[in-house]
């Protein structure tokens, strides 16, 4: 006789940036509906996945839910599992952090509910076989992964209706295939029963694991007065089935049974839903099957995620170097773990890394961890160079007591500018995106992107429509000529070809980095045998706080006259000084030139598709400083910019 076993689960997690009122409304309403329905369906078992943020919310606002959950556990109607505490993508974080986050979850659950979880939830089914060792270290017996990921590297006769057992370096773990699509494709309870019956093998044991997201609770558990919920109708309909054995079980019961397990080596990957957003091939021409993608694709597709990932790995090293103070080290790790939440590293159609609030929160936590590592008797500012982001090129890290400047070889620009007092990263900028998350910008706008352009390309540069072939330097790797740690001086050189005539040009770029700002020297040379004509520009794009354009101020000194206004679009010439005041963080940016220049200041609107709508926000400010050039063969042009970053109150600014 055919035997069908079903494990139902509820996935309870929330975006890290949800406000408390939103959390209260969603969690209280949906969890209450779920528990009410579960109480009516006496004996119907469910597995409940609770993230760290949800566990904290329950303890702080509805501790009575723990009592209710304990009662269901004693009746064997509920089994509680959890992910890494702050829902990290496990393949992206170091092994010790995986264990640390998983232990935080298990300790919290066991201390409040009296029972240590034996099952682990893998956020997004983001998988790497090395995770098996971490699960073993934390005492887990089984986990759950997307069925399609398991099928992508399983025996041909395996249909995904049995658990698999996967091994890594002598340690193994049981994996339950999640097949939630079978539920979402069923309009009625009878449809679901039919699909379960038709998808199972004849005269064999069959297991289906189905998780329902919290947001779908009203669809399946809400009941009108005097009527059953969708799920209650399903349970009643299952009791009327003849010709097969139909059971509802907890994962722990399945694990303890003699149900067969199929040996399989699950490949690196993630759920099919997550993978479709990580596709690197926008044309979808079959060269990159969805199932073969991995969570690492998001680091390639979204530079914003890669920058945050690099910072996270760097701070991990910094925190782990704390010696002799266990409490300080644990405090640093706590902030590091918070920064590892999945929303800062992926994009699945809404929220995610394209929501600047997620990135800002992650950077804030990383800066908190860095400040904890600096809590010594005397912090010494430093300059260091190494391959910070794994791109094969060296980056340059200048760290001061209250500010960090990170400079990269690619583009020769500042890609991270952190104010450690306000915990804000002004180098956190975005690319404009289409509906699939693919970039529309030619290059990633940072601080001091250099451009040599033809005169008819100026409008395109100002509007952000510049093509790759129309700019020199911005997309080039710069070569280090010299680096003096003591003086904090860095000299780059880069060469390129300009215009249709492919005129050879070179640029020397020298940074002198100080706590209060940067002196930037730019020497452009015409290496060709013909006169060079066009515009030379350096572009600063700052990631600004919300409402910066409404609260901040802008000062432009043009022809020795001072013009003060709100932050808005301005284009003018003969400018010697620009001041931008961020009143949210109390930071004044000042640019002074050794020679007057043209400028264009533009609050930059960043847009991306978020679920069912396109969001646009003024999150950045672009300042373009440029000069017209007419250079004879083998002649040079030198420009110097003094870029100051100062902390000032509004009262000090007025004086």
PDB file of N, CA, C and O in Angstrom, residues 402-405 417-426 515-517 542-545 548 551-554 567 578-590 621 643-650 652-653:
ATOM      1  N   UNK A 402      38.177  58.824  14.165  1.00  0.00           N
ATOM      2  CA  UNK A 402      36.742  58.974  13.939  1.00  0.00           C
ATOM      3  C   UNK A 402      36.341  58.918  12.465  1.00  0.00           C
ATOM      4  O   UNK A 402      35.202  59.234  12.125  1.00  0.00           O
ATOM      5  N   UNK A 403      37.260  58.503  11.596  1.00  0.00           N
ATOM      6  CA  UNK A 403      36.925  58.442  10.174  1.00  0.00           C
ATOM      7  C   UNK A 403      37.812  57.427   9.462  1.00  0.00           C
ATOM      8  O   UNK A 403      38.971  57.215   9.840  1.00  0.00           O
ATOM      9  N   UNK A 404      37.251  56.750   8.465  1.00  0.00           N
ATOM     10  CA  UNK A 404      37.986  55.808   7.624  1.00  0.00           C
ATOM     11  C   UNK A 404      37.864  56.224   6.164  1.00  0.00           C
ATOM     12  O   UNK A 404      36.771  56.591   5.704  1.00  0.00           O
ATOM     13  N   UNK A 405      38.985  56.150   5.431  1.00  0.00           N
ATOM     14  CA  UNK A 405      38.981  56.329   3.981  1.00  0.00           C
ATOM     15  C   UNK A 405      39.549  55.061   3.351  1.00  0.00           C
ATOM     16  O   UNK A 405      40.667  54.665   3.675  1.00  0.00           O
ATOM     17  N   UNK A 417      33.875  55.768   2.805  1.00  0.00           N
ATOM     18  CA  UNK A 417      34.198  56.903   3.660  1.00  0.00           C
ATOM     19  C   UNK A 417      33.263  56.817   4.864  1.00  0.00           C
ATOM     20  O   UNK A 417      32.080  57.141   4.762  1.00  0.00           O
ATOM     21  N   UNK A 418      33.803  56.362   5.978  1.00  0.00           N
ATOM     22  CA  UNK A 418      32.982  56.102   7.156  1.00  0.00           C
ATOM     23  C   UNK A 418      33.217  57.156   8.236  1.00  0.00           C
ATOM     24  O   UNK A 418      34.364  57.396   8.632  1.00  0.00           O
ATOM     25  N   UNK A 419      32.130  57.765   8.670  1.00  0.00           N
ATOM     26  CA  UNK A 419      32.187  58.642   9.836  1.00  0.00           C
ATOM     27  C   UNK A 419      31.818  57.802  11.054  1.00  0.00           C
ATOM     28  O   UNK A 419      30.665  57.370  11.193  1.00  0.00           O
ATOM     29  N   UNK A 420      32.778  57.536  11.916  1.00  0.00           N
ATOM     30  CA  UNK A 420      32.571  56.623  13.030  1.00  0.00           C
ATOM     31  C   UNK A 420      31.818  57.248  14.192  1.00  0.00           C
ATOM     32  O   UNK A 420      31.430  56.541  15.129  1.00  0.00           O
ATOM     33  N   UNK A 421      31.598  58.557  14.152  1.00  0.00           N
ATOM     34  CA  UNK A 421      30.791  59.206  15.183  1.00  0.00           C
ATOM     35  C   UNK A 421      29.305  58.997  14.893  1.00  0.00           C
ATOM     36  O   UNK A 421      28.527  58.629  15.774  1.00  0.00           O
ATOM     37  N   UNK A 422      28.921  59.256  13.659  1.00  0.00           N
ATOM     38  CA  UNK A 422      27.509  59.097  13.285  1.00  0.00           C
ATOM     39  C   UNK A 422      27.208  57.696  12.760  1.00  0.00           C
ATOM     40  O   UNK A 422      26.053  57.374  12.482  1.00  0.00           O
ATOM     41  N   UNK A 423      28.245  56.857  12.607  1.00  0.00           N
ATOM     42  CA  UNK A 423      28.094  55.485  12.108  1.00  0.00           C
ATOM     43  C   UNK A 423      27.451  55.489  10.716  1.00  0.00           C
ATOM     44  O   UNK A 423      26.498  54.754  10.447  1.00  0.00           O
ATOM     45  N   UNK A 424      28.011  56.321   9.830  1.00  0.00           N
ATOM     46  CA  UNK A 424      27.451  56.438   8.476  1.00  0.00           C
ATOM     47  C   UNK A 424      28.565  56.271   7.448  1.00  0.00           C
ATOM     48  O   UNK A 424      29.637  56.861   7.577  1.00  0.00           O
ATOM     49  N   UNK A 425      28.282  55.494   6.397  1.00  0.00           N
ATOM     50  CA  UNK A 425      29.223  55.276   5.306  1.00  0.00           C
ATOM     51  C   UNK A 425      28.805  56.118   4.105  1.00  0.00           C
ATOM     52  O   UNK A 425      27.845  55.784   3.410  1.00  0.00           O
ATOM     53  N   UNK A 426      29.532  57.202   3.843  1.00  0.00           N
ATOM     54  CA  UNK A 426      29.227  58.079   2.705  1.00  0.00           C
ATOM     55  C   UNK A 426      29.671  57.475   1.370  1.00  0.00           C
ATOM     56  O   UNK A 426      29.344  58.011   0.318  1.00  0.00           O
ATOM     57  N   UNK A 515      43.385  63.188   8.702  1.00  0.00           N
ATOM     58  CA  UNK A 515      42.159  62.973   9.449  1.00  0.00           C
ATOM     59  C   UNK A 515      41.044  63.911   9.003  1.00  0.00           C
ATOM     60  O   UNK A 515      39.885  63.505   8.857  1.00  0.00           O
ATOM     61  N   UNK A 516      41.373  65.161   8.758  1.00  0.00           N
ATOM     62  CA  UNK A 516      40.367  66.157   8.409  1.00  0.00           C
ATOM     63  C   UNK A 516      40.053  66.247   6.935  1.00  0.00           C
ATOM     64  O   UNK A 516      39.245  67.088   6.524  1.00  0.00           O
ATOM     65  N   UNK A 517      40.658  65.402   6.106  1.00  0.00           N
ATOM     66  CA  UNK A 517      40.358  65.454   4.681  1.00  0.00           C
ATOM     67  C   UNK A 517      41.492  64.971   3.807  1.00  0.00           C
ATOM     68  O   UNK A 517      42.438  64.338   4.280  1.00  0.00           O
ATOM     69  N   UNK A 542      28.320  60.993  -3.074  1.00  0.00           N
ATOM     70  CA  UNK A 542      28.235  60.687  -1.653  1.00  0.00           C
ATOM     71  C   UNK A 542      26.900  60.025  -1.344  1.00  0.00           C
ATOM     72  O   UNK A 542      25.838  60.506  -1.766  1.00  0.00           O
ATOM     73  N   UNK A 543      26.938  58.916  -0.618  1.00  0.00           N
ATOM     74  CA  UNK A 543      25.714  58.295  -0.126  1.00  0.00           C
ATOM     75  C   UNK A 543      25.226  59.060   1.087  1.00  0.00           C
ATOM     76  O   UNK A 543      25.877  59.071   2.129  1.00  0.00           O
ATOM     77  N   UNK A 544      24.087  59.721   0.969  1.00  0.00           N
ATOM     78  CA  UNK A 544      23.611  60.649   1.993  1.00  0.00           C
ATOM     79  C   UNK A 544      22.435  60.070   2.784  1.00  0.00           C
ATOM     80  O   UNK A 544      21.706  59.203   2.292  1.00  0.00           O
ATOM     81  N   UNK A 545      22.214  60.574   4.001  1.00  0.00           N
ATOM     82  CA  UNK A 545      21.067  60.113   4.799  1.00  0.00           C
ATOM     83  C   UNK A 545      19.742  60.541   4.174  1.00  0.00           C
ATOM     84  O   UNK A 545      19.695  61.425   3.318  1.00  0.00           O
ATOM     85  N   UNK A 548      18.296  64.372   3.158  1.00  0.00           N
ATOM     86  CA  UNK A 548      19.445  65.278   3.176  1.00  0.00           C
ATOM     87  C   UNK A 548      19.189  66.532   2.342  1.00  0.00           C
ATOM     88  O   UNK A 548      19.659  67.622   2.666  1.00  0.00           O
ATOM     89  N   UNK A 551      16.958  68.939   4.454  1.00  0.00           N
ATOM     90  CA  UNK A 551      17.475  69.453   5.723  1.00  0.00           C
ATOM     91  C   UNK A 551      18.856  70.097   5.602  1.00  0.00           C
ATOM     92  O   UNK A 551      19.228  70.924   6.425  1.00  0.00           O
ATOM     93  N   UNK A 552      19.631  69.691   4.597  1.00  0.00           N
ATOM     94  CA  UNK A 552      20.991  70.183   4.473  1.00  0.00           C
ATOM     95  C   UNK A 552      21.073  71.525   3.772  1.00  0.00           C
ATOM     96  O   UNK A 552      20.065  72.124   3.383  1.00  0.00           O
ATOM     97  N   UNK A 553      22.309  71.997   3.594  1.00  0.00           N
ATOM     98  CA  UNK A 553      22.515  73.283   2.909  1.00  0.00           C
ATOM     99  C   UNK A 553      23.699  73.179   1.956  1.00  0.00           C
ATOM    100  O   UNK A 553      24.565  72.311   2.102  1.00  0.00           O
ATOM    101  N   UNK A 554      23.729  74.095   0.994  1.00  0.00           N
ATOM    102  CA  UNK A 554      24.752  74.111  -0.040  1.00  0.00           C
ATOM    103  C   UNK A 554      25.302  75.528  -0.173  1.00  0.00           C
ATOM    104  O   UNK A 554      24.543  76.496  -0.257  1.00  0.00           O
ATOM    105  N   UNK A 567      20.080  72.131  -0.682  1.00  0.00           N
ATOM    106  CA  UNK A 567      20.791  71.233  -1.598  1.00  0.00           C
ATOM    107  C   UNK A 567      19.886  70.958  -2.796  1.00  0.00           C
ATOM    108  O   UNK A 567      18.796  70.410  -2.656  1.00  0.00           O
ATOM    109  N   UNK A 578      33.162  74.794  -2.819  1.00  0.00           N
ATOM    110  CA  UNK A 578      31.822  74.223  -2.633  1.00  0.00           C
ATOM    111  C   UNK A 578      31.754  73.668  -1.219  1.00  0.00           C
ATOM    112  O   UNK A 578      32.680  72.989  -0.758  1.00  0.00           O
ATOM    113  N   UNK A 579      30.652  73.948  -0.522  1.00  0.00           N
ATOM    114  CA  UNK A 579      30.435  73.369   0.801  1.00  0.00           C
ATOM    115  C   UNK A 579      29.064  72.696   0.823  1.00  0.00           C
ATOM    116  O   UNK A 579      28.063  73.312   0.461  1.00  0.00           O
ATOM    117  N   UNK A 580      29.055  71.439   1.244  1.00  0.00           N
ATOM    118  CA  UNK A 580      27.809  70.681   1.389  1.00  0.00           C
ATOM    119  C   UNK A 580      27.680  70.302   2.857  1.00  0.00           C
ATOM    120  O   UNK A 580      28.576  69.666   3.422  1.00  0.00           O
ATOM    121  N   UNK A 581      26.572  70.696   3.471  1.00  0.00           N
ATOM    122  CA  UNK A 581      26.383  70.404   4.889  1.00  0.00           C
ATOM    123  C   UNK A 581      25.290  69.357   5.067  1.00  0.00           C
ATOM    124  O   UNK A 581      24.147  69.547   4.650  1.00  0.00           O
ATOM    125  N   UNK A 582      25.683  68.239   5.675  1.00  0.00           N
ATOM    126  CA  UNK A 582      24.740  67.180   6.029  1.00  0.00           C
ATOM    127  C   UNK A 582      24.284  67.439   7.460  1.00  0.00           C
ATOM    128  O   UNK A 582      24.994  67.112   8.413  1.00  0.00           O
ATOM    129  N   UNK A 583      23.111  68.026   7.600  1.00  0.00           N
ATOM    130  CA  UNK A 583      22.626  68.395   8.929  1.00  0.00           C
ATOM    131  C   UNK A 583      22.174  67.182   9.737  1.00  0.00           C
ATOM    132  O   UNK A 583      22.077  67.252  10.963  1.00  0.00           O
ATOM    133  N   UNK A 584      21.881  66.063   9.055  1.00  0.00           N
ATOM    134  CA  UNK A 584      21.446  64.850   9.766  1.00  0.00           C
ATOM    135  C   UNK A 584      22.576  64.316  10.638  1.00  0.00           C
ATOM    136  O   UNK A 584      22.397  63.990  11.812  1.00  0.00           O
ATOM    137  N   UNK A 585      23.791  64.232  10.050  1.00  0.00           N
ATOM    138  CA  UNK A 585      24.945  63.715  10.786  1.00  0.00           C
ATOM    139  C   UNK A 585      25.879  64.809  11.299  1.00  0.00           C
ATOM    140  O   UNK A 585      26.851  64.515  12.003  1.00  0.00           O
ATOM    141  N   UNK A 586      25.610  66.075  10.918  1.00  0.00           N
ATOM    142  CA  UNK A 586      26.467  67.164  11.356  1.00  0.00           C
ATOM    143  C   UNK A 586      27.837  67.146  10.714  1.00  0.00           C
ATOM    144  O   UNK A 586      28.845  67.420  11.363  1.00  0.00           O
ATOM    145  N   UNK A 587      27.892  66.830   9.415  1.00  0.00           N
ATOM    146  CA  UNK A 587      29.158  66.745   8.682  1.00  0.00           C
ATOM    147  C   UNK A 587      29.175  67.794   7.569  1.00  0.00           C
ATOM    148  O   UNK A 587      28.224  67.916   6.795  1.00  0.00           O
ATOM    149  N   UNK A 588      30.285  68.535   7.498  1.00  0.00           N
ATOM    150  CA  UNK A 588      30.493  69.522   6.441  1.00  0.00           C
ATOM    151  C   UNK A 588      31.556  69.020   5.474  1.00  0.00           C
ATOM    152  O   UNK A 588      32.673  68.694   5.882  1.00  0.00           O
ATOM    153  N   UNK A 589      31.194  68.931   4.196  1.00  0.00           N
ATOM    154  CA  UNK A 589      32.145  68.586   3.137  1.00  0.00           C
ATOM    155  C   UNK A 589      32.514  69.873   2.402  1.00  0.00           C
ATOM    156  O   UNK A 589      31.632  70.644   2.006  1.00  0.00           O
ATOM    157  N   UNK A 590      33.802  70.086   2.208  1.00  0.00           N
ATOM    158  CA  UNK A 590      34.262  71.287   1.516  1.00  0.00           C
ATOM    159  C   UNK A 590      35.269  70.919   0.438  1.00  0.00           C
ATOM    160  O   UNK A 590      36.211  70.170   0.687  1.00  0.00           O
ATOM    161  N   UNK A 621      24.315  62.304  -3.534  1.00  0.00           N
ATOM    162  CA  UNK A 621      24.608  63.635  -4.064  1.00  0.00           C
ATOM    163  C   UNK A 621      25.864  63.536  -4.926  1.00  0.00           C
ATOM    164  O   UNK A 621      26.918  63.107  -4.456  1.00  0.00           O
ATOM    165  N   UNK A 643      39.902  68.490  -0.269  1.00  0.00           N
ATOM    166  CA  UNK A 643      38.618  67.914   0.158  1.00  0.00           C
ATOM    167  C   UNK A 643      38.633  67.764   1.674  1.00  0.00           C
ATOM    168  O   UNK A 643      39.373  66.951   2.224  1.00  0.00           O
ATOM    169  N   UNK A 644      37.844  68.575   2.353  1.00  0.00           N
ATOM    170  CA  UNK A 644      37.834  68.574   3.814  1.00  0.00           C
ATOM    171  C   UNK A 644      36.531  67.959   4.333  1.00  0.00           C
ATOM    172  O   UNK A 644      35.449  68.185   3.769  1.00  0.00           O
ATOM    173  N   UNK A 645      36.656  67.183   5.411  1.00  0.00           N
ATOM    174  CA  UNK A 645      35.504  66.576   6.081  1.00  0.00           C
ATOM    175  C   UNK A 645      35.563  67.000   7.536  1.00  0.00           C
ATOM    176  O   UNK A 645      36.477  66.627   8.270  1.00  0.00           O
ATOM    177  N   UNK A 646      34.591  67.802   7.963  1.00  0.00           N
ATOM    178  CA  UNK A 646      34.610  68.352   9.318  1.00  0.00           C
ATOM    179  C   UNK A 646      33.278  68.114  10.016  1.00  0.00           C
ATOM    180  O   UNK A 646      32.220  68.108   9.378  1.00  0.00           O
ATOM    181  N   UNK A 647      33.352  67.956  11.311  1.00  0.00           N
ATOM    182  CA  UNK A 647      32.136  67.841  12.114  1.00  0.00           C
ATOM    183  C   UNK A 647      31.757  69.222  12.638  1.00  0.00           C
ATOM    184  O   UNK A 647      32.554  69.874  13.315  1.00  0.00           O
ATOM    185  N   UNK A 648      30.546  69.661  12.335  1.00  0.00           N
ATOM    186  CA  UNK A 648      30.095  70.984  12.770  1.00  0.00           C
ATOM    187  C   UNK A 648      28.620  70.948  13.132  1.00  0.00           C
ATOM    188  O   UNK A 648      27.828  70.249  12.485  1.00  0.00           O
ATOM    189  N   UNK A 649      28.273  71.721  14.141  1.00  0.00           N
ATOM    190  CA  UNK A 649      26.863  71.922  14.457  1.00  0.00           C
ATOM    191  C   UNK A 649      26.316  73.023  13.551  1.00  0.00           C
ATOM    192  O   UNK A 649      27.082  73.767  12.919  1.00  0.00           O
ATOM    193  N   UNK A 650      25.010  73.144  13.493  1.00  0.00           N
ATOM    194  CA  UNK A 650      24.408  74.197  12.660  1.00  0.00           C
ATOM    195  C   UNK A 650      24.787  75.580  13.181  1.00  0.00           C
ATOM    196  O   UNK A 650      24.953  76.521  12.402  1.00  0.00           O
ATOM    197  N   UNK A 652      27.648  76.371  14.681  1.00  0.00           N
ATOM    198  CA  UNK A 652      29.025  76.618  14.251  1.00  0.00           C
ATOM    199  C   UNK A 652      29.076  76.950  12.783  1.00  0.00           C
ATOM    200  O   UNK A 652      29.903  77.762  12.346  1.00  0.00           O
ATOM    201  N   UNK A 653      28.201  76.360  12.013  1.00  0.00           N
ATOM    202  CA  UNK A 653      28.178  76.612  10.575  1.00  0.00           C
ATOM    203  C   UNK A 653      27.774  78.056  10.289  1.00  0.00           C
ATOM    204  O   UNK A 653      28.332  78.707   9.397  1.00  0.00           O
TER     205      UNK A 653
END
